[in-house]
Tab-separated table of C-alpha atoms in Angstrom:
chain	number	residue	atom	x	y	z
V	1484	UNK	CA	4.076	11.590	4.174
V	1485	UNK	CA	4.617	7.731	5.531
V	1486	UNK	CA	1.968	6.090	6.631
V	1487	UNK	CA	1.961	3.265	9.367
V	1488	UNK	CA	-0.589	0.129	8.623
V	1489	UNK	CA	-1.865	-2.883	10.463
V	1490	UNK	CA	-5.029	-3.468	9.114
V	1491	UNK	CA	-7.207	-2.507	5.649
V	1492	UNK	CA	-6.162	1.319	5.562
V	1493	UNK	CA	-6.634	4.735	3.001
V	1494	UNK	CA	-3.238	6.353	2.709
V	1495	UNK	CA	-3.136	8.945	0.515
V	1496	UNK	CA	-6.768	10.540	-1.156
V	1497	UNK	CA	-6.067	11.805	-4.112
V	1498	UNK	CA	-3.589	11.740	-7.407
V	1499	UNK	CA	0.402	11.070	-5.255
V	1500	UNK	CA	3.222	8.671	-6.433
V	1501	UNK	CA	3.335	5.129	-4.181
V	1502	UNK	CA	7.595	5.657	-2.849
V	1503	UNK	CA	8.825	2.342	-1.283
V	1504	UNK	CA	7.071	-0.229	1.418
V	1505	UNK	CA	8.432	-1.515	4.582
V	1506	UNK	CA	6.877	-4.273	5.854
V	1507	UNK	CA	8.274	-3.888	9.726
V	1508	UNK	CA	6.449	-7.129	10.615
V	1509	UNK	CA	6.332	-10.214	7.952
V	1510	UNK	CA	2.510	-11.608	8.078
V	1511	UNK	CA	1.463	-15.147	6.983
V	1512	UNK	CA	0.050	-13.986	3.651
V	1513	UNK	CA	1.205	-11.007	1.104
V	1514	UNK	CA	-0.099	-7.734	1.472
V	1515	UNK	CA	-1.300	-5.740	-2.189
V	1516	UNK	CA	-0.825	-1.944	-2.611
V	1517	UNK	CA	-4.087	-0.928	-4.541
V	1518	UNK	CA	-4.679	2.897	-7.007
V	1519	UNK	CA	-8.667	3.231	-4.842
V	1520	UNK	CA	-10.020	6.084	-3.336
V	1521	UNK	CA	-10.505	4.416	0.013
V	1522	UNK	CA	-10.221	0.308	0.510
V	1523	UNK	CA	-14.420	-0.600	-0.816
V	1524	UNK	CA	-12.981	0.411	-4.103
V	1525	UNK	CA	-10.023	-1.607	-4.629
V	1526	UNK	CA	-10.333	-4.274	-7.365
V	1527	UNK	CA	-7.675	-6.500	-9.140
V	1528	UNK	CA	-8.712	-3.978	-12.073
V	1529	UNK	CA	-6.745	-0.798	-9.447
V	1530	UNK	CA	-3.866	-3.421	-8.751
V	1531	UNK	CA	-0.472	-2.155	-7.865
V	1532	UNK	CA	1.902	-4.400	-5.971
V	1533	UNK	CA	2.076	-7.007	-4.003
V	1534	UNK	CA	3.737	-6.666	-0.465
V	1535	UNK	CA	6.457	-9.455	0.120
V	1536	UNK	CA	5.950	-11.552	3.403
V	1537	UNK	CA	9.519	-10.359	4.236
V	1538	UNK	CA	10.729	-7.951	6.260
V	1539	UNK	CA	12.009	-5.320	3.483
V	1540	UNK	CA	12.119	-1.816	1.952
V	1541	UNK	CA	10.675	-1.519	-1.852
V	1542	UNK	CA	10.524	0.366	-3.463
V	1543	UNK	CA	7.392	0.573	-5.857
V	1544	UNK	CA	7.536	4.707	-7.389
V	1545	UNK	CA	3.639	4.551	-9.377
V	1546	UNK	CA	1.703	7.365	-9.144
V	1547	UNK	CA	-2.286	6.643	-8.584
V	1548	UNK	CA	-5.239	7.968	-9.673
V	1549	UNK	CA	-7.248	7.950	-7.697
V	1550	UNK	CA	-5.551	7.514	-4.067
V	1551	UNK	CA	-3.271	4.725	-2.162
V	1552	UNK	CA	-5.190	2.256	-0.037
V	1553	UNK	CA	-2.246	-0.546	1.401
V	1554	UNK	CA	-3.398	-3.909	2.571
V	1555	UNK	CA	-1.682	-4.838	4.861
V	1556	UNK	CA	-0.781	-9.773	4.643
V	1557	UNK	CA	-1.857	-11.341	8.272
V	1558	UNK	CA	0.701	-10.431	11.030
V	1559	UNK	CA	2.086	-7.507	8.730
V	1560	UNK	CA	2.564	-4.419	9.586
V	1561	UNK	CA	3.804	-1.711	7.333
V	1562	UNK	CA	4.866	1.452	6.620
V	1563	UNK	CA	3.890	3.421	2.776
V	1564	UNK	CA	5.903	6.652	1.961
V	1565	UNK	CA	4.103	8.374	-0.971
V	1566	UNK	CA	5.311	11.748	-1.931
């Protein structure tokens, strides 16, 4: 699936795989992809990847155990693809 985000959001709810992150609108700070069940449980221990501040498609290809939470950077819009 694919989901757009411009604010912290849960993208997937269980074991999945983050495939790619497409930065549609660049931000002024980096974003983060988390292996977490919800935004409250997203912590540095479950950080998967940083989302760069520039427009582009970035391959993550990482499995998650709890779910996928995305926190876009300030002003950033992203599309997260997962399977």
